[in-house]
């Protein structure tokens, strides 16, 4: 009798990867139809999946009329995340990325749910925009497309549909439409007898949502169309079982499949060859969107991609760990559009300051990136008006399109930029602590000191700009050391720093200045 295969546990995965010296990373996709956990080891810069979990929750159906998450839906979702969290118990947070999509974008008052999700997973949930979701989908799909081919990539999710046109690794057009297989099913098909009229209404709404994008997408002149979602994979599997296709979807195959679907009584009880029972309740809604896509965009045939959002999350995470962080690229692109008085010197000094206090203040390398980014962008508001420019800078950072930067991350950078100068008031300090935690206040202190010292150096004669100052920390006390003799340099240092330190000490930040 053959021996049963050994059970693969998280501990075994971590140990096996350690022996192979390959990092192990994880992606969690909180979709409107299903939640996914994918664990992968990194080999030659690419993710190789070693374990995965999936639960189809139809989370998109869990919002009430006021867009609040219903308690039953929240409980089911959190129970699923607890199981995911048990699998991720040995992972460091920086090796896990959790992404929430359309349902969490639409949900009102989701903060409590997100906090509970964090507690169960051990990693924060990034609720990404539709454009960012599209970018991640393309990053997951593009390695499977020939680099010289301009492709249209389509992903039909539970609550939204993403459309991307790109070539190689570069996405040229990123669009997200708020309609998915769950939302369309709930609106037109769930709990009703299947009919030509109801199905036609679903297709008509999908057409209506897609028409504003038609001209732009057709003008992109893509050569190939690839579908990446579970919905498209399910449609292809059924048409293949019916003998209608051999891996490529066509308008004719979809028309025949539509007739087979309408021949049954209920949308949520479909029985078709190759269709998984758990996928059946939302299959008709996804098919309606797919038919509308073929009609509006005049698609002749569509292939099925292997990658999807989860693979994009994994590749993005690999980039962050290897130093090729797409967020740094987004910051650099934004910084290039606005004045930057210190250039690379500012980022270098910020990094040096951060390193000096990171250990005593229990800050992570990830925290250091936010300080660096804030210093790089702190002066962008001077391009609008130098009076209170920190307010303009914070506004620009908060509202700019920054690919790869999660909304919460972007808000933190904007908050650090806004606090780098001006009055250090208790309301501002309380707001940053409430939104981002105590560590964010320390990041704000480092950012503010870094910009102040850079400003002092720039005001001095060139020969005296290399001030021999150092930063350190003893517990909660920040130590600023400058071995300077009495004279104009020391006077300038004290004249600029004294008001800054006085303001911050009023809010409980303590300093020791040894000059």
Coordinates of C-alpha atoms in Angstrom, one line a residue:
X1 CA 0.0 0.0 0.0
X2 CA 1.5 3.4 -1.0
X3 CA 2.5 5.7 1.8
X4 CA 0.3 8.7 2.3
X5 CA 2.1 12.0 1.4
X6 CA 3.3 14.0 4.4
X7 CA 1.2 16.9 5.4
X8 CA 2.8 20.3 4.4
X9 CA 2.7 22.6 7.4
X10 CA 3.8 26.2 7.6
X11 CA 6.7 25.2 9.8
X12 CA 7.9 22.7 7.1
X13 CA 7.6 25.3 4.4
X14 CA 9.7 27.8 6.4
X15 CA 12.3 25.1 7.3
X16 CA 12.5 23.8 3.7
X17 CA 12.9 27.4 2.3
X18 CA 15.6 28.1 4.9
X19 CA 17.6 25.1 3.8
X20 CA 17.3 26.3 0.2
X21 CA 18.1 29.9 1.3
X22 CA 15.0 31.0 -0.6
X23 CA 12.7 33.7 1.0
X24 CA 9.2 32.6 1.6
X25 CA 6.5 35.3 1.0
X26 CA 2.7 35.4 1.1
X27 CA -0.1 37.2 -0.7
X28 CA -3.6 37.6 0.6
X29 CA -6.4 38.7 -1.8
X30 CA -9.6 39.8 -0.1
X31 CA -11.9 39.7 -3.2
X32 CA -15.6 40.4 -3.5
X33 CA -16.2 36.7 -4.4
X34 CA -13.5 34.8 -2.7
X35 CA -10.6 35.2 -0.3
X36 CA -7.2 33.8 -1.4
X37 CA -4.0 33.0 0.4
X38 CA -0.9 32.1 -1.7
X39 CA 2.5 31.2 -0.2
X40 CA 5.5 31.2 -2.5
X41 CA 9.3 30.8 -2.3
X42 CA 11.4 33.2 -4.4
X43 CA 13.6 31.6 -7.0
X44 CA 15.7 33.7 -9.3
X45 CA 13.5 36.7 -8.6
X46 CA 10.2 34.9 -9.4
X47 CA 7.5 33.5 -7.1
X48 CA 7.1 29.7 -7.1
X49 CA 3.8 28.8 -5.3
X50 CA 4.2 26.1 -2.6
X51 CA 0.9 26.4 -0.8
X52 CA -2.5 28.1 -1.2
X53 CA -5.9 28.4 0.4
X54 CA -9.2 29.7 -1.0
X55 CA -12.6 30.3 0.4
X56 CA -15.5 31.5 -1.7
X57 CA -17.5 33.9 0.6
X58 CA -19.3 36.2 -1.8
X59 CA -18.2 39.0 0.4
X60 CA -19.6 41.5 -2.1
X61 CA -23.1 40.4 -1.2
X62 CA -22.3 41.3 2.5
X63 CA -23.0 45.0 2.2
X64 CA -26.4 46.4 3.3
X65 CA -28.2 49.2 1.5
X66 CA -26.1 51.8 3.4
X67 CA -22.9 50.0 2.3
X68 CA -22.1 48.8 5.8
X69 CA -20.7 45.3 6.2
X70 CA -23.4 43.0 7.6
X71 CA -22.4 41.3 10.9
X72 CA -23.0 37.8 9.3
X73 CA -20.6 38.7 6.4
X74 CA -18.0 40.2 8.7
X75 CA -18.1 37.1 10.9
X76 CA -17.6 34.7 8.0
X77 CA -14.8 36.8 6.6
X78 CA -13.0 37.1 9.9
X79 CA -13.3 33.3 10.6
X80 CA -11.7 32.8 7.2
X81 CA -8.9 35.2 8.0
X82 CA -8.3 33.5 11.3
X83 CA -7.6 30.3 9.4
X84 CA -5.3 32.2 7.0
X85 CA -3.6 33.7 10.0
X86 CA -2.9 30.3 11.5
X87 CA -1.1 29.4 8.3
X88 CA 0.8 32.7 8.4
X89 CA 1.8 32.5 12.1
X90 CA 5.5 32.0 11.4
X91 CA 5.8 34.8 8.8
X92 CA 7.3 38.3 9.5
X93 CA 4.8 41.1 8.5
X94 CA 7.1 42.4 5.8
X95 CA 7.0 39.1 4.0
X96 CA 3.1 39.2 3.8
X97 CA 1.0 41.6 1.7
X98 CA -2.7 41.7 2.2
X99 CA -4.9 43.5 -0.4
X100 CA -8.5 44.4 -0.2
X101 CA -10.5 45.2 -3.4
X102 CA -13.8 46.5 -4.4
X103 CA -16.1 45.5 -1.5
X104 CA -13.7 47.1 1.0
X105 CA -13.4 50.1 -1.3
X106 CA -17.2 50.5 -1.2
X107 CA -17.7 49.6 2.5
X108 CA -18.7 52.5 4.8
X109 CA -17.1 52.4 8.3
X110 CA -14.9 49.4 7.6
X111 CA -12.2 50.5 10.1
X112 CA -13.3 48.1 12.8
X113 CA -13.4 45.2 10.4
X114 CA -9.9 46.1 9.1
X115 CA -8.5 46.3 12.7
X116 CA -9.9 42.8 13.4
X117 CA -8.6 41.5 10.1
X118 CA -5.1 42.8 11.1
X119 CA -5.3 41.1 14.4
X120 CA -6.2 37.7 12.8
X121 CA -3.6 37.9 10.0
X122 CA -0.7 39.6 11.7
X123 CA -0.3 42.0 8.7
X124 CA -2.3 45.2 7.8
X125 CA -4.9 45.1 5.0
X126 CA -4.2 47.6 2.1
X127 CA -7.5 48.6 0.5
X128 CA -6.2 49.4 -2.9
X129 CA -7.8 51.7 -5.5
X130 CA -9.3 50.2 -8.7
X131 CA -6.3 51.6 -10.7
X132 CA -3.8 50.0 -8.3
X133 CA -5.8 46.7 -8.5
X134 CA -5.5 46.9 -12.3
X135 CA -1.7 47.6 -12.1
X136 CA -1.2 44.5 -9.8
X137 CA -3.3 42.3 -12.2
X138 CA -1.2 43.4 -15.1
X139 CA 2.0 42.7 -13.1
X140 CA 0.7 39.2 -12.4
X141 CA -0.3 38.5 -16.0
X142 CA 2.3 40.3 -18.2
X143 CA 5.2 37.7 -17.7
X144 CA 3.1 35.2 -19.6
X145 CA 2.7 37.6 -22.6
X146 CA 5.3 38.0 -25.3
X147 CA 7.2 41.3 -24.5
X148 CA 6.7 42.7 -28.0
X149 CA 2.9 42.1 -27.9
X150 CA 0.5 44.9 -27.0
X151 CA -2.2 43.1 -25.0
X152 CA -5.6 43.9 -23.5
X153 CA -5.9 42.2 -20.1
X154 CA -9.3 41.8 -18.5
X155 CA -10.2 40.6 -15.0
X156 CA -13.8 40.1 -14.0
X157 CA -13.9 40.1 -10.2
X158 CA -16.8 39.8 -7.8
X159 CA -17.4 43.6 -7.5
X160 CA -15.3 45.2 -10.2
X161 CA -13.9 44.6 -13.7
X162 CA -10.4 45.7 -14.5
X163 CA -9.1 46.5 -18.0
X164 CA -5.5 47.1 -18.8
X165 CA -3.6 47.7 -22.0
X166 CA 0.2 47.2 -21.9
X167 CA 3.3 46.0 -23.6
X168 CA 6.0 44.0 -21.9
X169 CA 6.1 45.0 -18.2
X170 CA 4.6 48.5 -18.9
X171 CA 0.9 49.2 -18.4
X172 CA -0.2 52.0 -20.7
X173 CA -3.9 52.2 -19.8
X174 CA -5.4 51.2 -16.4
X175 CA -9.2 51.2 -15.9
X176 CA -11.5 49.8 -13.3
X177 CA -15.3 49.5 -13.6
X178 CA -17.6 49.0 -10.6
X179 CA -19.4 45.9 -11.7
X180 CA -18.6 42.2 -11.1
X181 CA -20.1 38.8 -11.2
X182 CA -21.4 39.1 -7.6
X183 CA -22.9 42.5 -7.9
X184 CA -24.5 41.8 -11.3
X185 CA -25.9 38.5 -10.1
X186 CA -27.3 40.1 -6.9
X187 CA -29.0 42.9 -8.9
X188 CA -30.6 40.9 -11.7
X189 CA -30.4 37.2 -11.2
X190 CA -30.2 36.0 -7.6
X191 CA -33.5 34.4 -6.4
X192 CA -35.3 34.8 -9.7
X193 CA -36.2 32.5 -12.5
X194 CA -33.7 32.7 -15.3
X195 CA -35.1 34.5 -18.3
X196 CA -34.0 36.1 -21.5
X197 CA -35.2 39.5 -20.2
X198 CA -33.4 39.4 -16.9
X199 CA -30.1 38.2 -18.5
X200 CA -30.5 40.8 -21.2
X201 CA -30.9 43.5 -18.5
X202 CA -27.6 42.3 -16.9
X203 CA -25.8 42.5 -20.2
X204 CA -27.3 45.9 -21.0
X205 CA -26.0 47.4 -17.7
X206 CA -22.6 45.9 -18.4
X207 CA -22.6 47.5 -21.8
X208 CA -23.6 50.8 -20.4
X209 CA -20.7 50.7 -17.8
X210 CA -18.2 49.8 -20.5
X211 CA -19.2 52.3 -23.2
X212 CA -17.3 55.3 -21.8
X213 CA -14.1 53.3 -22.1
X214 CA -14.8 51.9 -25.6
X215 CA -13.1 54.7 -27.7
X216 CA -10.0 54.9 -25.6
X217 CA -9.5 51.1 -25.5
X218 CA -10.1 50.5 -29.2
X219 CA -7.7 53.3 -30.0
X220 CA -4.9 51.5 -28.1
X221 CA -4.8 48.9 -31.0
X222 CA -4.0 45.9 -28.8
X223 CA -3.1 42.7 -30.7
X224 CA -4.1 40.1 -28.1
X225 CA -6.7 39.8 -25.4
X226 CA -6.1 37.8 -22.2
X227 CA -8.6 37.1 -19.4
X228 CA -7.2 36.5 -15.9
X229 CA -10.1 36.0 -13.4
X230 CA -11.8 33.0 -11.9
X231 CA -14.9 33.9 -13.9
X232 CA -13.1 33.8 -17.2
X233 CA -11.3 30.5 -16.3
X234 CA -14.7 29.0 -15.3
X235 CA -16.3 30.0 -18.6
X236 CA -13.4 28.6 -20.6
X237 CA -13.5 25.3 -18.6
X238 CA -17.3 24.9 -19.3
X239 CA -16.9 25.7 -23.0
X240 CA -14.1 23.3 -23.3
X241 CA -16.1 20.5 -21.6
X242 CA -19.0 21.3 -24.1
X243 CA -16.6 21.0 -27.0
X244 CA -17.0 24.6 -28.0
X245 CA -13.4 25.8 -27.5
X246 CA -9.9 24.6 -27.1
X247 CA -8.4 27.2 -24.7
X248 CA -9.6 30.3 -26.5
X249 CA -13.0 32.0 -26.0
X250 CA -15.0 33.3 -29.0
X251 CA -18.3 35.2 -29.4
X252 CA -19.9 32.1 -30.9
X253 CA -18.9 29.9 -28.0
X254 CA -20.3 32.5 -25.5
X255 CA -23.6 32.6 -27.4
X256 CA -24.0 28.8 -27.3
X257 CA -23.1 28.9 -23.6
X258 CA -25.7 31.6 -22.9
X259 CA -28.4 29.4 -24.4
X260 CA -27.4 26.5 -22.2
X261 CA -27.5 28.8 -19.2
X262 CA -31.0 30.2 -20.1
X263 CA -32.2 26.6 -20.4
X264 CA -32.0 26.2 -16.7
X265 CA -34.4 27.6 -14.1
X266 CA -32.3 29.3 -11.5
X267 CA -29.0 31.3 -11.9
X268 CA -27.7 30.2 -8.5
X269 CA -28.3 26.4 -9.2
X270 CA -26.6 26.0 -12.5
X271 CA -25.4 22.6 -13.5
X272 CA -23.0 22.6 -16.3
X273 CA -20.1 20.3 -17.3
X274 CA -16.8 21.6 -15.9
X275 CA -18.5 24.1 -13.5
X276 CA -17.6 23.9 -9.9
X277 CA -20.6 23.9 -7.5
X278 CA -19.1 26.8 -5.5
X279 CA -18.7 28.9 -8.7
X280 CA -22.3 28.3 -9.9
X281 CA -24.2 31.0 -8.0
X282 CA -22.3 33.8 -9.7
X283 CA -21.5 32.2 -13.1
X284 CA -24.4 33.8 -15.0
X285 CA -23.5 37.3 -13.8
X286 CA -19.9 36.8 -14.9
X287 CA -21.0 35.5 -18.3
X288 CA -23.2 38.5 -18.8
X289 CA -20.2 40.8 -18.3
X290 CA -18.0 38.7 -20.6
X291 CA -20.6 38.9 -23.4
X292 CA -20.9 42.7 -23.0
X293 CA -17.0 43.0 -23.1
X294 CA -16.9 41.0 -26.4
X295 CA -19.6 43.2 -27.9
X296 CA -18.4 46.6 -26.8
X297 CA -14.7 46.0 -27.5
X298 CA -15.3 44.0 -30.6
X299 CA -13.2 41.1 -29.3
X300 CA -12.7 38.2 -31.7
X301 CA -11.0 35.8 -29.3
X302 CA -9.7 35.8 -25.8
X303 CA -7.0 33.6 -24.2
X304 CA -6.8 32.7 -20.6
X305 CA -3.9 33.9 -18.5
X306 CA -2.2 31.9 -15.8
X307 CA -1.4 34.8 -13.6
X308 CA -3.8 37.2 -11.8
X309 CA -3.9 39.7 -8.9
X310 CA -2.2 37.3 -6.4
X311 CA 0.8 36.8 -8.6
X312 CA 1.0 40.6 -9.1
X313 CA 1.0 41.1 -5.3
X314 CA 3.8 38.5 -5.0
X315 CA 5.9 40.1 -7.7
X316 CA 5.4 43.6 -6.1
X317 CA 6.5 42.1 -2.7
X318 CA 9.6 40.6 -4.3
X319 CA 10.4 44.1 -5.7
X320 CA 10.1 45.6 -2.3
X321 CA 12.3 43.0 -0.7
X322 CA 15.0 43.3 -3.4
X323 CA 15.2 47.1 -3.4
X324 CA 13.3 47.5 -6.7
X325 CA 10.3 49.0 -4.9
X326 CA 7.7 50.4 -7.3
X327 CA 6.7 52.8 -4.5
X328 CA 10.2 54.4 -4.6
X329 CA 9.7 54.8 -8.4
X330 CA 6.4 56.5 -7.8
X331 CA 7.9 58.9 -5.3
X332 CA 10.8 59.7 -7.7
X333 CA 8.4 60.4 -10.5
X334 CA 6.4 62.8 -8.4
X335 CA 9.5 64.5 -6.9
X336 CA 10.8 65.1 -10.5
X337 CA 7.8 67.3 -11.2
X338 CA 8.3 69.7 -8.3
X339 CA 11.2 71.6 -6.7
X340 CA 13.6 69.5 -4.6
X341 CA 16.2 71.7 -2.8
X342 CA 18.4 69.0 -1.5
X343 CA 18.2 66.2 -4.1
X344 CA 19.9 62.9 -3.3
X345 CA 21.6 64.6 -0.3
X346 CA 18.3 64.9 1.5
X347 CA 17.5 61.2 1.1
X348 CA 21.0 60.3 2.3
X349 CA 20.9 62.5 5.4
X350 CA 17.4 61.3 6.2
X351 CA 18.6 57.6 6.0
X352 CA 21.6 58.4 8.2
X353 CA 19.4 60.0 10.8
X354 CA 16.9 57.2 10.8
X355 CA 19.6 54.5 11.2
X356 CA 20.9 56.2 14.2
X357 CA 17.7 55.9 16.2
X358 CA 15.9 53.0 14.5
X359 CA 17.1 50.4 17.1
X360 CA 16.3 52.3 20.3
X361 CA 13.0 53.5 18.9
X362 CA 12.1 50.1 17.6
X363 CA 11.5 51.2 14.0
X364 CA 11.7 48.9 11.0
X365 CA 13.5 49.4 7.7
X366 CA 10.0 49.9 6.2
X367 CA 9.5 52.9 8.5
X368 CA 12.8 54.3 7.2
X369 CA 11.4 54.4 3.6
X370 CA 8.6 56.7 4.7
X371 CA 11.0 59.2 6.2
X372 CA 13.1 59.1 3.1
X373 CA 10.0 59.6 0.9
X374 CA 8.7 62.5 3.0
X375 CA 12.0 64.3 2.9
X376 CA 12.1 63.9 -0.9
X377 CA 8.7 65.3 -1.3
X378 CA 8.6 67.9 1.5
X379 CA 9.1 70.9 -0.7
X380 CA 6.9 70.1 -3.7
X381 CA 4.3 72.6 -2.5
X382 CA 6.8 75.5 -3.1
X383 CA 5.8 75.1 -6.8
X384 CA 2.4 76.5 -5.8
X385 CA 3.3 79.1 -3.1
X386 CA 6.1 79.4 -0.6
X387 CA 3.8 80.7 2.1
X388 CA 2.8 77.8 4.2
X389 CA 4.2 75.5 1.5
X390 CA 4.0 72.5 3.8
X391 CA 0.2 72.5 3.5
X392 CA 0.5 72.6 -0.3
X393 CA 3.1 69.8 -0.2
X394 CA 0.9 67.6 2.0
X395 CA -2.1 68.2 -0.4
X396 CA -0.1 67.3 -3.5
X397 CA 1.2 64.1 -1.9
X398 CA -2.2 63.1 -0.5
X399 CA -3.9 63.5 -3.9
X400 CA -1.3 62.6 -6.5
X401 CA -1.5 59.3 -8.4
X402 CA 1.2 57.1 -7.0
X403 CA 1.3 53.6 -8.5
X404 CA 2.0 50.9 -5.9
X405 CA 1.5 53.1 -2.9
X406 CA -1.5 52.0 -0.8
X407 CA -4.0 54.8 0.3
X408 CA -2.9 54.4 4.0
X409 CA 0.7 54.6 3.0
X410 CA 0.1 57.7 0.9
X411 CA -1.8 59.4 3.7
X412 CA 1.1 58.7 6.1
X413 CA 3.6 60.3 3.7
X414 CA 1.4 63.3 3.4
X415 CA 1.0 63.6 7.2
X416 CA 4.8 63.5 7.6
X417 CA 5.2 66.1 4.9
X418 CA 2.6 68.3 6.5
X419 CA 4.4 68.2 9.9
X420 CA 7.9 68.8 8.7
X421 CA 7.6 72.6 9.4
X422 CA 5.1 75.1 10.8
X423 CA 3.5 74.8 14.2
X424 CA 3.8 71.5 16.0
X425 CA 0.4 71.6 17.6
X426 CA -1.3 69.1 19.8
X427 CA -4.2 68.5 17.4
X428 CA -1.8 67.7 14.6
X429 CA 0.2 65.3 16.8
X430 CA -2.9 63.7 18.1
X431 CA -4.3 63.2 14.6
X432 CA -1.1 61.4 13.3
X433 CA -1.0 59.2 16.4
X434 CA -4.6 58.3 16.1
X435 CA -4.4 57.5 12.4
X436 CA -1.0 55.8 12.2
X437 CA 0.1 54.9 15.8
X438 CA 2.9 56.1 18.1
X439 CA 5.7 55.1 15.7
X440 CA 4.4 57.6 13.1
X441 CA 5.0 60.4 15.6
X442 CA 8.7 59.4 15.8
X443 CA 8.9 59.3 12.0
X444 CA 7.5 62.9 12.0
X445 CA 10.2 64.0 14.5
X446 CA 13.0 62.4 12.4
X447 CA 11.6 64.0 9.2
X448 CA 11.3 67.4 10.8
X449 CA 14.8 67.3 12.3
X450 CA 16.3 66.0 9.0
X451 CA 14.8 68.9 7.0
X452 CA 15.8 71.4 9.7
X453 CA 19.4 70.3 9.7
X454 CA 19.5 70.3 5.9
X455 CA 18.1 73.8 5.8
X456 CA 20.8 75.0 8.3
X457 CA 23.6 73.5 6.3
X458 CA 22.4 75.1 3.1
X459 CA 22.3 78.5 4.8
X460 CA 26.0 78.3 5.8
X461 CA 29.0 79.1 3.6
X462 CA 30.0 76.1 1.4
X463 CA 33.2 75.5 3.4
X464 CA 31.2 75.0 6.6
X465 CA 28.3 72.9 5.4
X466 CA 29.5 69.6 6.7
X467 CA 28.3 70.0 10.2
X468 CA 29.7 67.1 12.4
X469 CA 26.4 66.4 14.0
X470 CA 25.0 63.0 15.0
X471 CA 21.7 61.7 16.2
X472 CA 21.0 59.1 18.9
X473 CA 18.3 57.9 21.3
X474 CA 18.1 56.9 24.9
X475 CA 14.6 55.4 25.5
X476 CA 12.2 58.1 24.5
X477 CA 14.8 60.9 24.5
X478 CA 16.2 62.0 21.2
X479 CA 19.9 63.1 21.5
X480 CA 21.3 65.6 19.0
X481 CA 25.1 65.8 19.3
X482 CA 27.1 68.5 17.5
X483 CA 30.8 68.8 18.5
X484 CA 31.1 72.5 17.6
X485 CA 33.2 75.3 19.0
X486 CA 31.5 78.6 19.9
X487 CA 31.0 80.6 16.7
X488 CA 28.6 81.3 13.9
X489 CA 28.0 77.7 12.9
X490 CA 27.0 76.7 16.5
X491 CA 24.9 79.9 16.8
X492 CA 23.1 79.1 13.5
X493 CA 22.5 75.5 14.6
X494 CA 21.0 76.6 17.9
X495 CA 19.0 79.5 16.4
X496 CA 17.2 77.2 14.0
X497 CA 16.9 74.2 16.2
X498 CA 15.7 75.9 19.4
X499 CA 12.2 76.9 18.2
X500 CA 11.7 73.5 16.6
X501 CA 12.7 71.6 19.8
X502 CA 10.6 73.9 22.0
X503 CA 7.5 73.2 19.9
X504 CA 8.0 69.5 19.9
X505 CA 8.8 69.3 23.6
X506 CA 5.4 70.9 24.4
X507 CA 3.9 67.8 22.8
X508 CA 5.9 65.3 24.9
X509 CA 8.9 64.8 22.7
X510 CA 12.1 65.1 24.8
X511 CA 15.5 66.1 23.5
X512 CA 19.1 66.3 24.8
X513 CA 21.2 68.7 22.8
X514 CA 24.9 68.3 23.3
X515 CA 26.8 70.9 21.3

